[in-house]
Amino acid sequence: ETGVTQTPRHLVMGMTNKKSLKCEQHLGHNAMYWYKQSAKKPLELMFVYNFKEQTENNSVPSRFSPECPNSSHLFLHLHTLQPEDSALYLCASSPGTGTKNIQYFGAGTRLSVL
Amino acid sequence: DAKTTQPPSMDCAEGRAANLPCNHSTISGNEYVYWYRQIHSQGPQYIIHGLKNNETNEMASLIITEDRKSSTLILPHATLRDTAVYYCIVLNYGGSQGNLIFGKGTKLSVKP
């Protein structure tokens, strides 16, 4: 148990669906992250939030829309995805965004786009 | 691009020490070496980090060469649960953005 909980753990959706991934952290951290891990590829950073403000968008397509209503919750809204978006989506949190801060990861949501 | 080079895979016998190497020949003076691991179907887990002195915690030891161009992560008594992909990451300590850049890592298989 890392203190970072992601739901759902598995998700199957069609290309026309709209779904959301949820991440919640119980560590009192101020920074939260979304990463994508495709098969046989390294983890890729998608978004960074610090104190609810987005500080980084790593050239992610607009069909991925993040939302951070407070420092404990992070969402990733999905719409009109493509099959190549099938991947493991990981959420992480840390006390701050500086490199002194260790990141704690959730177990991820395994997404399949049909 | 990741600034580190790691062997793609290694095997280790259960109960023996696992020594995982990492090459970071272009590391600069203000960059630290971090290690994370990812057990199958889980998110990455922080293990240890260091600058130039050897470091030890309850999970592992980190040995950094004097020229800092390479390091070794040591799991002193590997168990089957240590089977995972191990990532060596170089970060500019004190930077405002601590974004982790993951390479392909080393897949460690601990065998009975």
Tab-separated table of C-alpha atoms in Angstrom:
chain	number	residue	atom	x	y	z
A	1	GLU	CA	0.000	0.000	0.000
A	2	THR	CA	1.662	3.195	-1.209
A	3	GLY	CA	-0.996	5.682	-0.127
A	4	VAL	CA	-1.916	6.351	-3.758
A	5	THR	CA	-5.099	4.655	-4.955
A	6	GLN	CA	-6.191	4.412	-8.562
A	7	THR	CA	-9.609	3.364	-9.835
A	8	PRO	CA	-10.625	1.467	-11.785
A	9	ARG	CA	-7.807	-1.050	-12.008
A	10	HIS	CA	-8.977	-2.237	-15.406
A	11	LEU	CA	-11.015	-0.459	-18.061
A	12	VAL	CA	-12.209	-1.470	-21.506
A	13	MET	CA	-13.718	1.210	-23.695
A	14	GLY	CA	-14.740	1.791	-27.271
A	15	MET	CA	-13.323	4.598	-29.346
A	16	THR	CA	-16.512	6.658	-29.001
A	17	ASN	CA	-16.838	6.291	-25.225
A	18	LYS	CA	-16.068	8.841	-22.552
A	19	LYS	CA	-14.541	7.570	-19.343
A	20	SER	CA	-12.512	8.921	-16.442
A	21	LEU	CA	-9.619	7.571	-14.415
A	22	LYS	CA	-9.382	8.555	-10.764
A	23	CYS	CA	-6.396	8.908	-8.489
A	24	GLU	CA	-6.479	9.694	-4.780
A	25	GLN	CA	-3.544	10.148	-2.433
A	26	HIS	CA	-3.645	10.016	1.365
A	27	LEU	CA	-0.093	11.249	1.922
A	28	GLY	CA	-0.697	14.977	2.263
A	29	HIS	CA	1.330	15.648	-0.881
A	30	ASN	CA	1.003	18.750	-3.034
A	31	ALA	CA	2.146	17.417	-6.405
A	32	MET	CA	0.467	14.794	-8.552
A	33	TYR	CA	1.446	13.215	-11.870
A	34	TRP	CA	0.009	11.125	-14.691
A	35	TYR	CA	2.300	8.697	-16.533
A	36	LYS	CA	1.600	6.382	-19.460
A	37	GLN	CA	3.282	2.998	-19.881
A	38	SER	CA	2.722	1.335	-23.232
A	39	ALA	CA	3.770	-2.220	-23.927
A	40	LYS	CA	7.520	-2.524	-24.340
A	41	LYS	CA	8.048	1.234	-23.934
A	42	PRO	CA	9.409	3.225	-20.992
A	43	LEU	CA	7.093	5.178	-18.735
A	44	GLU	CA	6.206	8.547	-20.229
A	45	LEU	CA	5.269	11.576	-18.161
A	46	MET	CA	1.957	13.118	-19.281
A	47	PHE	CA	0.937	15.822	-16.810
A	48	VAL	CA	2.178	17.424	-13.607
A	49	TYR	CA	0.082	19.321	-11.074
A	50	ASN	CA	1.411	21.286	-8.128
A	51	PHE	CA	-1.008	22.807	-5.615
A	52	LYS	CA	-3.859	22.040	-8.075
A	53	GLU	CA	-2.189	23.997	-10.881
A	54	GLN	CA	-0.970	22.247	-14.011
A	55	THR	CA	2.753	22.866	-14.328
A	56	GLU	CA	3.538	20.544	-17.203
A	57	ASN	CA	1.770	19.061	-20.213
A	58	ASN	CA	4.148	16.793	-22.071
A	59	SER	CA	2.596	17.323	-25.535
A	60	VAL	CA	-0.323	15.073	-24.722
A	61	PRO	CA	-3.194	14.887	-27.270
A	62	SER	CA	-6.330	16.771	-26.304
A	63	ARG	CA	-8.355	13.548	-26.105
A	64	PHE	CA	-6.703	13.229	-22.671
A	65	SER	CA	-7.989	15.902	-20.296
A	66	PRO	CA	-6.650	16.086	-16.728
A	67	GLU	CA	-8.448	17.608	-13.777
A	68	CYS	CA	-7.106	18.315	-10.310
A	69	PRO	CA	-9.883	19.660	-8.050
A	70	ASN	CA	-7.673	19.542	-4.942
A	71	SER	CA	-4.245	18.317	-3.929
A	72	SER	CA	-5.582	14.890	-2.991
A	73	HIS	CA	-7.457	14.020	-6.174
A	74	LEU	CA	-6.455	13.776	-9.796
A	75	PHE	CA	-8.597	12.695	-12.726
A	76	LEU	CA	-7.834	11.828	-16.325
A	77	HIS	CA	-10.852	12.279	-18.599
A	78	LEU	CA	-10.767	10.205	-21.759
A	79	HIS	CA	-12.755	10.709	-24.950
A	80	THR	CA	-12.535	9.439	-28.534
A	81	LEU	CA	-9.434	7.416	-27.775
A	82	GLN	CA	-7.538	5.333	-30.306
A	83	PRO	CA	-6.445	1.695	-29.961
A	84	GLU	CA	-2.839	2.867	-29.606
A	85	ASP	CA	-3.870	4.606	-26.379
A	86	SER	CA	-4.206	1.202	-24.754
A	87	ALA	CA	-1.680	1.208	-21.928
A	88	LEU	CA	-1.114	1.215	-18.194
A	89	TYR	CA	-1.859	4.671	-16.787
A	90	LEU	CA	-0.030	5.441	-13.584
A	91	CYS	CA	-0.633	8.185	-11.069
A	92	ALA	CA	2.019	9.405	-8.651
A	93	SER	CA	2.283	11.996	-5.918
A	94	SER	CA	5.115	13.739	-4.096
A	95	PRO	CA	5.441	16.426	-1.420
A	96	GLY	CA	6.477	18.957	-4.059
A	97	THR	CA	7.749	18.974	-7.631
A	98	GLY	CA	11.425	19.559	-6.901
A	99	THR	CA	13.853	16.725	-7.401
A	100	LYS	CA	14.297	16.307	-3.662
A	101	ASN	CA	10.821	14.843	-3.554
A	102	ILE	CA	10.326	11.102	-3.835
A	103	GLN	CA	7.385	10.068	-5.984
A	104	TYR	CA	4.909	7.478	-4.761
A	105	PHE	CA	2.992	5.569	-7.413
A	106	GLY	CA	-0.389	3.933	-7.524
A	107	ALA	CA	-0.896	0.476	-8.998
A	108	GLY	CA	-2.229	1.906	-12.246
A	109	THR	CA	-5.263	1.516	-14.479
A	110	ARG	CA	-4.914	-0.971	-17.323
A	111	LEU	CA	-6.807	0.582	-20.247
A	112	SER	CA	-7.853	-1.270	-23.377
A	113	VAL	CA	-9.358	0.701	-26.263
A	114	LEU	CA	-11.306	-1.392	-28.743
B	1	ASP	CA	16.457	10.514	-23.603
B	2	ALA	CA	17.514	8.649	-20.499
B	3	LYS	CA	21.033	9.533	-19.348
B	4	THR	CA	21.753	6.047	-18.079
B	5	THR	CA	22.670	2.654	-19.535
B	6	GLN	CA	21.618	-0.586	-17.869
B	7	PRO	CA	21.795	-4.244	-18.941
B	8	PRO	CA	18.384	-5.391	-20.177
B	9	SER	CA	18.210	-8.421	-17.910
B	10	MET	CA	19.944	-10.276	-15.089
B	11	ASP	CA	19.387	-13.424	-13.083
B	12	CYS	CA	20.112	-13.961	-9.407
B	13	ALA	CA	19.763	-16.958	-7.125
B	14	GLU	CA	17.450	-16.569	-4.152
B	15	GLY	CA	19.361	-15.638	-1.017
B	16	ARG	CA	22.353	-14.329	-2.925
B	17	ALA	CA	23.276	-10.691	-3.441
B	18	ALA	CA	21.934	-9.037	-6.579
B	19	ASN	CA	24.295	-6.433	-8.037
B	20	LEU	CA	22.670	-4.233	-10.650
B	21	PRO	CA	25.007	-1.934	-12.599
B	22	CYS	CA	24.230	1.429	-14.128
B	23	ASN	CA	26.401	3.574	-16.371
B	24	HIS	CA	25.918	7.347	-16.241
B	25	SER	CA	29.133	8.618	-17.787
B	26	THR	CA	27.725	12.081	-18.589
B	27	ILE	CA	26.495	12.818	-15.067
B	28	SER	CA	27.142	16.372	-13.880
B	29	GLY	CA	28.161	17.573	-10.452
B	30	ASN	CA	24.681	18.495	-9.225
B	31	GLU	CA	22.959	15.346	-10.445
B	32	TYR	CA	21.928	12.525	-8.146
B	33	VAL	CA	21.440	8.870	-8.972
B	34	TYR	CA	18.013	7.475	-8.123
B	35	TRP	CA	16.812	3.893	-8.234
B	36	TYR	CA	13.206	2.787	-8.587
B	37	ARG	CA	11.807	-0.644	-9.279
B	38	GLN	CA	8.571	-1.887	-10.813
B	39	ILE	CA	7.163	-5.227	-9.828
B	40	HIS	CA	4.878	-6.757	-12.425
B	41	SER	CA	1.425	-5.121	-12.575
B	42	GLN	CA	2.351	-2.498	-9.991
B	43	GLY	CA	3.544	1.085	-10.083
B	44	PRO	CA	7.217	1.968	-9.642
B	45	GLN	CA	8.608	2.023	-6.109
B	46	TYR	CA	11.417	4.239	-4.837
B	47	ILE	CA	14.443	2.359	-3.536
B	48	ILE	CA	17.343	4.702	-2.829
B	49	HIS	CA	19.275	7.705	-4.122
B	50	GLY	CA	22.749	9.183	-3.694
B	51	LEU	CA	25.244	11.798	-4.873
B	52	LYS	CA	28.746	10.449	-4.340
B	53	ASN	CA	28.905	8.670	-1.035
B	54	ASN	CA	27.712	5.131	-0.675
B	55	GLU	CA	24.198	4.910	0.720
B	56	THR	CA	22.328	2.157	2.535
B	57	ASN	CA	18.755	1.790	3.686
B	58	GLU	CA	16.478	-1.059	4.661
B	59	MET	CA	15.954	-2.054	1.042
B	60	ALA	CA	19.348	-1.799	-0.611
B	61	SER	CA	22.816	-0.301	-0.846
B	62	LEU	CA	24.018	2.089	-3.518
B	63	ILE	CA	27.679	2.137	-4.468
B	64	ILE	CA	28.799	5.062	-6.640
B	65	THR	CA	32.255	5.050	-8.191
B	66	GLU	CA	34.664	7.803	-7.270
B	67	ASP	CA	34.388	9.403	-10.716
B	68	ARG	CA	30.590	9.055	-10.445
B	69	LYS	CA	30.331	7.637	-13.946
B	70	SER	CA	28.732	4.434	-12.778
B	71	SER	CA	26.934	2.927	-9.820
B	72	THR	CA	25.734	-0.409	-8.507
B	73	LEU	CA	22.542	-1.163	-6.660
B	74	ILE	CA	22.979	-4.057	-4.254
B	75	LEU	CA	20.143	-6.151	-2.870
B	76	PRO	CA	22.061	-8.080	-0.185
B	77	HIS	CA	19.807	-11.136	0.062
B	78	ALA	CA	17.517	-11.312	-2.943
B	79	THR	CA	14.120	-12.957	-2.544
B	80	LEU	CA	11.602	-14.055	-5.145
B	81	ARG	CA	9.637	-10.879	-4.401
B	82	ASP	CA	12.569	-8.796	-5.636
B	83	THR	CA	11.867	-9.966	-9.186
B	84	ALA	CA	11.137	-6.684	-10.963
B	85	VAL	CA	12.382	-4.135	-13.473
B	86	TYR	CA	14.957	-1.846	-11.851
B	87	TYR	CA	15.376	1.696	-13.139
B	88	CYS	CA	18.450	3.867	-12.645
B	89	ILE	CA	17.612	7.567	-13.095
B	90	VAL	CA	19.810	10.656	-12.985
B	91	LEU	CA	18.193	13.840	-11.678
B	92	ASN	CA	19.350	17.401	-11.199
B	93	TYR	CA	18.992	17.719	-7.452
B	94	GLY	CA	17.427	20.970	-6.425
B	95	GLY	CA	15.756	21.486	-9.763
B	96	SER	CA	12.278	22.895	-9.747
B	97	GLN	CA	10.903	20.017	-11.769
B	98	GLY	CA	11.647	16.546	-10.493
B	99	ASN	CA	10.190	14.783	-13.477
B	100	LEU	CA	11.399	11.215	-13.660
B	101	ILE	CA	12.656	10.072	-17.049
B	102	PHE	CA	12.515	6.304	-17.155
B	103	GLY	CA	14.629	4.193	-19.483
B	104	LYS	CA	14.078	0.508	-20.154
B	105	GLY	CA	15.711	-0.611	-16.905
B	106	THR	CA	17.064	-4.025	-15.958
B	107	LYS	CA	14.685	-6.930	-15.579
B	108	LEU	CA	15.948	-8.861	-12.558
B	109	SER	CA	14.756	-12.439	-12.230
B	110	VAL	CA	15.367	-14.040	-8.831
B	111	LYS	CA	15.305	-17.804	-9.137
B	112	PRO	CA	14.825	-20.460	-6.414
